[in-house]
Coordinates of N, CA, C and O and ligand atoms in Angstrom, one line a residue:
X1 N 8.2 55.4 26.6 CA 8.1 55.1 28.1 C 7.0 54.1 28.3 O 5.8 54.4 28.0
X2 N 7.3 52.9 28.8 CA 6.3 51.9 29.1 C 6.1 51.8 30.6 O 7.0 51.9 31.4
X3 N 4.8 51.7 31.0 CA 4.5 51.6 32.5 C 3.6 50.4 32.7 O 2.7 50.1 31.9
X4 N 3.9 49.7 33.7 CA 3.1 48.5 34.1 C 3.3 48.2 35.5 O 4.2 48.7 36.2
X5 N 2.5 47.3 36.1 CA 2.7 46.9 37.5 C 2.4 45.5 37.7 O 1.8 44.8 36.8
X6 N 2.9 45.0 38.8 CA 2.6 43.6 39.2 C 2.7 43.5 40.7 O 3.3 44.3 41.4
X7 N 2.0 42.5 41.2 CA 2.0 42.2 42.6 C 3.1 41.3 43.0 O 3.3 40.3 42.3
X8 N 3.8 41.6 44.1 CA 4.8 40.7 44.6 C 4.4 40.2 46.0 O 4.3 40.9 46.9
X9 N 4.1 38.9 45.9 CA 3.4 38.2 47.1 C 4.4 38.0 48.3 O 3.9 37.7 49.4
X10 N 5.7 37.9 48.0 CA 6.6 37.5 49.0 C 8.0 38.1 48.7 O 8.2 38.7 47.7
X11 N 8.8 38.0 49.8 CA 10.2 38.5 49.6 C 10.9 37.8 48.5 O 11.6 38.4 47.6
X12 N 10.6 36.5 48.4 CA 11.2 35.6 47.3 C 10.7 36.2 45.9 O 11.5 36.3 45.0
X13 N 9.5 36.5 45.8 CA 9.0 37.1 44.5 C 9.7 38.4 44.1 O 10.0 38.6 43.0
X14 N 9.9 39.2 45.2 CA 10.6 40.5 44.9 C 12.1 40.2 44.5 O 12.5 40.8 43.5
X15 N 12.7 39.2 45.1 CA 14.1 38.9 44.7 C 14.2 38.3 43.3 O 15.1 38.7 42.6
X16 N 13.2 37.5 43.0 CA 13.2 36.9 41.7 C 13.0 38.0 40.6 O 13.6 37.9 39.5
X17 N 12.1 38.9 40.9 CA 11.9 40.0 39.9 C 13.1 40.8 39.8 O 13.5 41.2 38.7
X18 N 13.8 41.1 40.9 CA 15.1 41.8 40.9 C 16.1 41.1 40.0 O 16.8 41.8 39.2
X19 N 16.2 39.8 40.1 CA 17.2 39.1 39.4 C 17.0 39.2 37.9 O 17.9 39.2 37.1
X20 N 15.7 39.3 37.5 CA 15.4 39.6 36.0 C 16.0 40.9 35.6 O 16.5 41.0 34.4
X21 N 16.0 41.9 36.4 CA 16.6 43.2 36.1 C 18.1 43.0 36.0 O 18.7 43.4 35.1
X22 N 18.7 42.3 37.0 CA 20.1 42.2 37.1 C 20.7 41.5 35.8 O 21.7 41.8 35.3
X23 N 19.9 40.5 35.3 CA 20.4 39.8 34.2 C 20.4 40.6 32.9 O 21.2 40.4 32.0
X24 N 19.6 41.7 32.9 CA 19.5 42.5 31.7 C 20.3 43.8 31.8 O 20.4 44.6 30.9
X25 N 20.9 44.1 33.0 CA 21.6 45.3 33.2 C 22.8 45.5 32.3 O 23.5 44.6 32.1
X26 N 23.0 46.8 31.9 CA 24.1 47.1 31.0 C 24.9 48.3 31.7 O 24.3 49.1 32.5
X27 N 26.1 48.5 31.2 CA 26.9 49.7 31.7 C 26.2 51.0 31.3 O 25.6 51.1 30.2
X28 N 26.1 51.9 32.2 CA 25.4 53.2 32.0 C 24.0 53.2 32.5 O 23.4 54.2 32.6
X29 N 23.5 52.0 32.9 CA 22.1 51.9 33.3 C 21.9 52.5 34.7 O 22.8 52.3 35.6
X30 N 20.7 53.1 35.0 CA 20.3 53.4 36.3 C 19.0 52.7 36.6 O 18.1 52.6 35.8
X31 N 18.8 52.2 37.8 CA 17.6 51.7 38.3 C 17.2 52.5 39.6 O 17.9 52.4 40.6
X32 N 16.1 53.3 39.4 CA 15.7 54.1 40.6 C 14.6 53.4 41.3 O 13.6 53.0 40.7
X33 N 14.8 53.2 42.6 CA 13.8 52.5 43.5 C 13.1 53.5 44.4 O 13.8 53.9 45.4
X34 N 11.8 53.7 44.2 CA 11.1 54.6 45.1 C 10.2 53.8 46.0 O 9.8 52.7 45.6
X35 N 9.8 54.4 47.1 CA 8.8 53.7 48.0 C 9.2 54.1 49.5 O 10.3 54.4 49.8
X36 N 8.2 54.0 50.3 CA 8.3 54.4 51.7 C 9.3 53.5 52.4 O 9.7 52.4 51.9
X37 N 9.7 53.8 53.7 CA 10.6 53.0 54.5 C 10.0 51.6 54.6 O 8.8 51.4 54.9
X38 N 10.8 50.6 54.3 CA 10.3 49.2 54.4 C 9.5 48.7 53.2 O 9.0 47.6 53.3
X39 N 9.4 49.5 52.2 CA 8.6 49.1 51.0 C 9.2 47.9 50.3 O 8.5 47.1 49.7
X40 N 10.6 47.7 50.4 CA 11.2 46.6 49.8 C 12.3 46.9 48.7 O 12.7 46.1 48.0
X41 N 12.8 48.2 48.8 CA 13.8 48.6 47.8 C 15.1 47.8 47.9 O 15.6 47.4 46.9
X42 N 15.5 47.7 49.2 CA 16.8 46.9 49.4 C 16.6 45.5 49.0 O 17.5 44.8 48.4
X43 N 15.4 44.9 49.3 CA 15.1 43.5 49.0 C 15.2 43.4 47.5 O 15.8 42.4 47.0
X44 N 14.6 44.3 46.7 CA 14.7 44.2 45.3 C 16.1 44.4 44.8 O 16.6 43.6 43.9
X45 N 16.9 45.3 45.4 CA 18.3 45.5 45.0 C 19.1 44.2 45.2 O 20.0 43.9 44.4
X46 N 18.8 43.5 46.3 CA 19.5 42.2 46.5 C 19.2 41.2 45.4 O 20.1 40.5 44.9
X47 N 18.0 41.2 44.9 CA 17.7 40.3 43.8 C 18.4 40.8 42.5 O 18.9 39.9 41.8
X48 N 18.5 42.1 42.3 CA 19.3 42.6 41.2 C 20.7 42.1 41.3 O 21.3 41.7 40.3
X49 N 21.3 42.3 42.4 CA 22.7 41.9 42.7 C 22.9 40.4 42.4 O 23.9 40.0 41.7
X50 N 21.9 39.6 42.8 CA 22.0 38.1 42.5 C 21.9 37.9 41.0 O 22.6 37.0 40.5
X51 N 21.1 38.6 40.3 CA 21.0 38.5 38.9 C 22.2 38.9 38.2 O 22.5 38.5 37.0
X52 N 23.0 39.7 38.8 CA 24.3 40.1 38.3 C 25.4 39.1 38.7 O 26.6 39.4 38.4
X53 N 25.1 38.1 39.3 CA 26.0 37.0 39.7 C 26.6 37.1 41.1 O 27.4 36.2 41.4
X54 N 26.2 38.1 41.8 CA 26.8 38.2 43.2 C 26.1 37.2 44.1 O 24.9 37.1 44.2
X55 N 26.9 36.4 44.8 CA 26.3 35.3 45.6 C 26.6 35.4 47.1 O 26.4 34.5 47.8
X56 N 26.9 36.6 47.5 CA 27.1 36.8 49.0 C 26.1 37.8 49.5 O 25.2 38.2 48.8
X57 N 26.1 38.1 50.8 CA 25.2 38.9 51.4 C 25.3 40.4 50.9 O 26.4 40.9 50.7
X58 N 24.1 41.0 50.6 CA 24.1 42.4 50.1 C 23.7 43.3 51.2 O 22.5 43.3 51.6
X59 N 24.6 44.1 51.8 CA 24.2 45.0 52.9 C 23.3 46.2 52.4 O 23.5 46.6 51.2
X60 N 22.5 46.7 53.3 CA 21.8 47.9 52.9 C 22.8 49.1 52.9 O 23.6 49.2 53.8
X61 N 22.8 49.9 51.9 CA 23.8 51.1 51.8 C 23.3 52.3 52.6 O 23.8 53.4 52.5
X62 N 22.3 52.1 53.5 CA 21.7 53.3 54.1 C 22.7 54.1 55.0 O 22.6 55.3 55.1
X63 N 23.7 53.4 55.5 CA 24.7 54.2 56.3 C 25.9 54.5 55.5 O 26.5 55.6 55.5
X64 N 26.4 53.5 54.7 CA 27.6 53.8 53.8 C 27.3 54.7 52.7 O 28.2 55.3 52.1
X65 N 26.0 54.9 52.3 CA 25.5 55.6 51.2 C 25.8 54.9 49.9 O 24.9 54.8 49.0
X66 N 27.1 54.5 49.6 CA 27.4 53.8 48.4 C 28.1 52.4 48.7 O 29.0 52.4 49.5
X67 N 27.6 51.4 48.1 CA 28.3 50.1 48.1 C 28.7 49.8 46.7 O 27.8 49.8 45.8
X68 N 30.0 49.5 46.4 CA 30.4 49.2 45.1 C 30.8 47.8 44.9 O 31.4 47.2 45.9
X69 N 30.5 47.2 43.8 CA 30.9 45.8 43.5 C 31.5 45.8 42.1 O 31.1 46.6 41.2
X70 N 32.4 44.8 41.9 CA 33.1 44.8 40.6 C 33.3 43.3 40.2 O 33.3 42.4 41.0
X71 N 33.5 43.1 38.9 CA 33.9 41.8 38.4 C 35.2 41.3 39.1 O 36.0 42.2 39.4
X72 N 35.4 40.1 39.4 CA 34.5 39.0 39.0 C 33.3 38.7 39.9 O 32.6 37.8 39.6
X73 N 33.2 39.4 41.0 CA 32.0 39.2 41.9 C 30.7 39.4 41.2 O 29.7 38.8 41.5
X74 N 30.7 40.4 40.3 CA 29.5 40.8 39.5 C 29.8 40.8 38.0 O 31.0 41.0 37.7
X75 N 28.8 40.7 37.2 CA 29.0 40.6 35.7 C 29.6 41.9 35.2 O 30.3 42.0 34.3
X76 N 29.2 43.1 35.9 CA 29.7 44.4 35.5 C 29.8 45.2 36.8 O 29.2 44.9 37.8
X77 N 30.6 46.3 36.8 CA 30.7 47.1 38.0 C 29.3 47.7 38.3 O 28.6 48.1 37.4
X78 N 29.0 47.7 39.6 CA 27.7 48.2 40.0 C 27.8 48.9 41.3 O 28.6 48.5 42.2
X79 N 27.1 50.1 41.4 CA 27.1 50.8 42.7 C 25.6 50.8 43.2 O 24.7 51.0 42.4
X80 N 25.5 50.4 44.4 CA 24.2 50.4 45.1 C 24.2 51.6 46.0 O 25.0 51.7 47.0
X81 N 23.4 52.6 45.7 CA 23.4 53.9 46.4 C 22.1 54.1 47.2 O 21.0 53.7 46.7
X82 N 22.2 54.7 48.4 CA 21.0 55.1 49.1 C 21.1 56.6 49.4 O 21.9 57.0 50.2
X83 N 20.3 57.4 48.7 CA 20.3 58.9 48.9 C 19.6 59.4 50.1 O 19.5 60.6 50.3
X84 N 19.0 58.5 50.9 CA 18.1 58.9 52.0 C 18.8 59.9 52.9 O 18.1 60.9 53.2
X85 N 20.0 59.7 53.3 CA 20.6 60.6 54.2 C 21.3 61.8 53.6 O 21.9 62.6 54.3
X86 N 21.2 62.0 52.3 CA 21.9 63.1 51.6 C 21.0 64.4 51.9 O 19.8 64.4 51.7
X87 N 21.7 65.4 52.5 CA 21.0 66.6 52.8 C 21.5 67.8 51.9 O 20.7 68.7 51.6
X88 N 22.7 67.7 51.6 CA 23.4 68.8 50.8 C 23.8 68.3 49.5 O 24.5 67.3 49.4
X89 N 23.4 68.9 48.4 CA 23.7 68.4 47.0 C 25.3 68.3 46.8 O 25.7 67.5 46.0
X90 N 26.0 69.0 47.6 CA 27.5 68.9 47.5 C 28.0 67.5 47.9 O 29.0 67.0 47.4
X91 N 27.2 66.8 48.8 CA 27.6 65.5 49.1 C 27.5 64.5 47.9 O 28.2 63.6 47.8
X92 N 26.6 64.8 47.1 CA 26.3 64.0 45.9 C 27.5 64.1 44.9 O 28.0 63.1 44.4
X93 N 28.1 65.3 44.8 CA 29.2 65.5 43.9 C 30.4 64.5 44.3 O 31.0 63.9 43.5
X94 N 30.5 64.4 45.6 CA 31.6 63.6 46.1 C 31.5 62.1 45.8 O 32.4 61.4 45.9
X95 N 30.2 61.7 45.5 CA 30.0 60.3 45.3 C 30.6 59.8 43.9 O 30.8 58.7 43.7
X96 N 30.8 60.8 43.0 CA 31.4 60.5 41.7 C 30.5 59.6 40.8 O 31.0 58.7 40.2
X97 N 29.3 59.9 40.8 CA 28.3 59.1 40.0 C 28.6 59.0 38.5 O 28.4 58.0 37.9
X98 N 29.1 60.2 37.9 CA 29.4 60.2 36.5 C 30.4 59.1 36.2 O 30.3 58.4 35.2
X99 N 31.4 59.0 37.0 CA 32.5 58.0 36.7 C 31.9 56.6 36.9 O 32.2 55.7 36.1
X100 N 31.1 56.4 37.9 CA 30.5 55.1 38.2 C 29.7 54.7 36.9 O 29.9 53.5 36.5
X101 N 29.0 55.6 36.3 CA 28.1 55.2 35.2 C 28.9 55.1 33.9 O 28.4 54.5 32.9
X102 N 30.1 55.6 33.9 CA 31.0 55.4 32.7 C 31.4 54.0 32.6 O 31.6 53.4 31.5
X103 N 31.6 53.4 33.8 CA 32.2 52.0 33.8 C 31.2 51.0 34.3 O 31.5 49.8 34.1
X104 N 30.1 51.4 34.8 CA 29.2 50.4 35.4 C 27.8 50.9 35.4 O 27.4 51.9 34.8
X105 N 27.0 50.3 36.3 CA 25.6 50.7 36.4 C 25.3 51.1 37.9 O 26.2 51.0 38.8
X106 N 24.1 51.6 38.1 CA 23.8 52.1 39.5 C 22.3 51.7 39.8 O 21.4 51.9 39.1
X107 N 22.2 51.2 41.1 CA 20.9 51.0 41.7 C 20.8 52.1 42.7 O 21.6 52.3 43.6
X108 N 19.7 52.8 42.7 CA 19.5 54.0 43.6 C 18.2 53.9 44.4 O 17.1 53.8 43.9
X109 N 18.4 53.9 45.7 CA 17.2 54.0 46.6 C 17.1 55.5 47.0 O 18.1 56.2 47.1
X110 N 15.9 55.9 47.2 CA 15.6 57.3 47.5 C 16.1 58.3 46.4 O 16.7 59.3 46.8
X111 N 15.8 58.0 45.1 CA 16.3 58.9 44.1 C 15.6 60.3 44.2 O 16.2 61.3 43.7
X112 N 14.5 60.4 44.9 CA 13.9 61.7 45.1 C 14.7 62.7 45.9 O 14.5 63.9 45.9
X113 N 15.7 62.1 46.6 CA 16.7 63.0 47.3 C 17.8 63.4 46.4 O 18.7 64.2 46.8
X114 N 17.8 63.1 45.1 CA 18.7 63.6 44.1 C 17.9 63.9 42.9 O 18.0 63.3 41.8
X115 N 17.0 65.0 43.0 CA 16.0 65.3 42.0 C 16.6 65.8 40.7 O 16.0 65.8 39.6
X116 N 17.9 66.3 40.7 CA 18.5 66.8 39.4 C 18.9 65.7 38.4 O 19.2 66.0 37.3
X117 N 19.0 64.5 38.9 CA 19.5 63.4 38.0 C 18.4 63.0 37.0 O 17.2 62.9 37.4
X118 N 18.8 62.7 35.8 CA 17.9 62.2 34.7 C 17.4 60.8 34.9 O 17.7 59.9 34.1
X119 N 16.7 60.5 36.0 CA 16.2 59.1 36.3 C 15.4 58.5 35.2 O 15.3 57.3 35.0
X120 N 14.6 59.4 34.4 CA 13.7 58.9 33.4 C 14.3 58.2 32.3 O 13.7 57.5 31.6
X121 N 15.7 58.4 32.1 CA 16.3 57.6 31.0 C 16.4 56.1 31.3 O 16.6 55.3 30.4
X122 N 16.4 55.8 32.6 CA 16.6 54.4 33.0 C 15.3 53.7 33.4 O 14.2 54.1 32.9
X123 N 15.5 52.8 34.3 CA 14.3 52.0 34.8 C 13.9 52.6 36.1 O 14.8 52.8 37.0
X124 N 12.6 53.0 36.2 CA 12.2 53.6 37.4 C 11.1 52.7 38.0 O 10.2 52.3 37.4
X125 N 11.3 52.4 39.3 CA 10.4 51.4 40.0 C 9.9 52.1 41.3 O 10.6 52.7 42.0
X126 N 8.6 51.8 41.5 CA 8.0 52.3 42.8 C 7.4 51.1 43.4 O 6.7 50.3 42.8
X127 N 7.6 51.0 44.7 CA 7.0 49.9 45.5 C 6.1 50.4 46.6 O 6.4 51.4 47.3
X128 N 4.9 49.8 46.7 CA 3.9 50.2 47.6 C 3.5 49.0 48.5 O 3.3 47.9 48.0
X129 N 3.4 49.3 49.8 CA 2.9 48.2 50.7 C 1.4 48.2 50.7 O 0.7 49.2 50.9
X130 N 0.9 47.0 50.3 CA -0.6 46.9 50.3 C -1.1 46.5 51.6 O -0.4 46.0 52.5
X131 N -2.4 46.6 51.9 CA -3.0 46.3 53.2 C -2.8 44.9 53.6 O -2.6 44.6 54.8
X132 N -2.6 44.0 52.7 CA -2.3 42.6 53.1 C -0.8 42.3 53.2 O -0.4 41.2 53.3
X133 N 0.0 43.4 53.2 CA 1.4 43.3 53.4 C 2.2 42.8 52.1 O 3.4 42.6 52.2
X134 N 1.5 42.5 51.0 CA 2.2 42.2 49.8 C 2.7 43.5 49.2 O 2.3 44.6 49.8
X135 N 3.4 43.5 48.1 CA 3.9 44.7 47.5 C 3.4 44.9 46.1 O 3.4 44.0 45.3
X136 N 3.0 46.1 45.8 CA 2.6 46.5 44.4 C 3.8 47.2 43.8 O 4.2 48.3 44.3
X137 N 4.3 46.6 42.7 CA 5.5 47.2 42.1 C 5.0 47.8 40.7 O 4.4 47.1 40.0
X138 N 5.4 49.1 40.5 CA 5.1 49.7 39.3 C 6.4 50.2 38.6 O 7.3 50.6 39.3
X139 N 6.5 49.9 37.3 CA 7.7 50.4 36.7 C 7.5 51.3 35.5 O 6.4 51.2 34.9
X140 N 8.5 52.1 35.2 CA 8.5 52.9 34.0 C 9.9 52.6 33.4 O 10.9 52.9 34.0
X141 N 9.9 52.1 32.1 CA 11.1 51.8 31.5 C 11.4 52.9 30.4 O 10.6 53.2 29.5
X142 N 12.5 53.6 30.6 CA 12.9 54.7 29.7 C 13.4 54.1 28.4 O 13.5 52.9 28.2
X143 N 13.8 55.0 27.4 CA 14.3 54.6 26.1 C 15.4 53.6 26.1 O 15.5 52.7 25.2
X144 N 16.3 53.7 27.1 CA 17.4 52.8 27.2 C 17.0 51.3 27.4 O 17.8 50.4 27.2
X145 N 15.7 51.1 27.8 CA 15.3 49.7 28.1 C 14.4 49.1 27.0 O 13.9 48.0 27.1
X146 N 14.3 49.9 25.9 CA 13.5 49.4 24.7 C 14.1 48.0 24.3 O 15.3 47.9 24.3
X147 N 13.3 47.1 23.9 CA 13.7 45.7 23.5 C 14.3 44.9 24.6 O 14.8 43.7 24.4
X148 N 14.4 45.4 25.8 CA 14.9 44.6 26.9 C 13.9 44.3 28.0 O 14.1 43.5 28.9
X149 N 12.8 44.9 27.9 CA 11.8 45.0 29.0 C 10.4 45.1 28.5 O 10.3 45.7 27.4
X150 N 9.4 44.5 29.1 CA 9.4 43.8 30.4 C 9.9 42.4 30.3 O 10.0 41.9 29.2
X151 N 10.2 41.8 31.5 CA 10.6 40.4 31.5 C 9.4 39.6 31.1 O 8.2 39.9 31.3
X152 N 9.7 38.5 30.4 CA 8.5 37.6 30.0 C 8.2 36.6 31.0 O 8.9 36.3 31.9
Ligands
ATP201 N1 6.9 41.1 48.9 C1 7.8 41.7 49.6 N2 8.9 42.3 49.0 C2 9.8 42.9 49.7 N3 9.9 43.0 51.1 C3 8.9 42.4 51.8 C4 7.8 41.8 51.1 N4 6.9 41.3 52.0 C5 7.5 41.7 53.2 N5 8.6 42.3 53.1 C6 9.4 42.8 54.2 O1 9.5 44.2 54.1 C7 10.8 44.7 54.5 C8 11.4 45.4 53.3 O2 12.7 46.0 53.8 P1 13.7 46.7 52.8 O3 14.9 46.9 53.6 O4 13.8 45.9 51.5 O5 12.9 48.1 52.5 P2 13.5 49.4 51.9 O6 12.4 49.9 51.0 O7 14.8 49.3 51.4 O8 13.5 50.4 53.2 P3 14.4 51.7 53.5 O9 13.7 52.9 52.9 O10 14.5 51.7 55.0 O11 15.8 51.5 52.9 C9 11.6 43.5 54.9 O12 11.5 43.3 56.3 C10 10.9 42.3 54.2 O13 11.0 41.1 54.9
MG202 MG1 16.7 50.2 51.8

């Protein structure tokens, strides 16, 4: 498990960092995005989507809970999930995450609302709002990311 952090000075820097992740993403991967409201999780997810080749607007999944994308719009099938509004674990079963990860990858906001999931196998990212309004991003890359991470 490798841990490191970097400062993201702007929305653009966050999206560029996300795109680095998107270019490296493989089927079965999970990217867990932690951080308070407005920390920049959806902004980072937009960058990941662009790195996967998606060139249209990426809506926040906070109301839909899951947004799914497939080739040819993206390089591989991807689900962008926001667990914020999940209150009952039975709602998670209905999302069909196992099947999603069999064929594609998953970006997850508010993974702490799904604590039973093995997030440590994937890439885990935490974003913090600094007093100057830039963002501090910390990552932990699990075994599945060996030889793929960090970005150079
Ligand atoms: N360096 C930065 N990276 C990301 N967002 C930034 C940055 N600086 C300022 N922002 C602003 O912070 C906000 C981040 O919003 P975003 O929707 O990405 O947060 P979120 O973590 O997904 O929130 P939520 O928990 O509500 O889903 C945006 O308004 C964005 O413009
Ligand atoms: Mg969000």
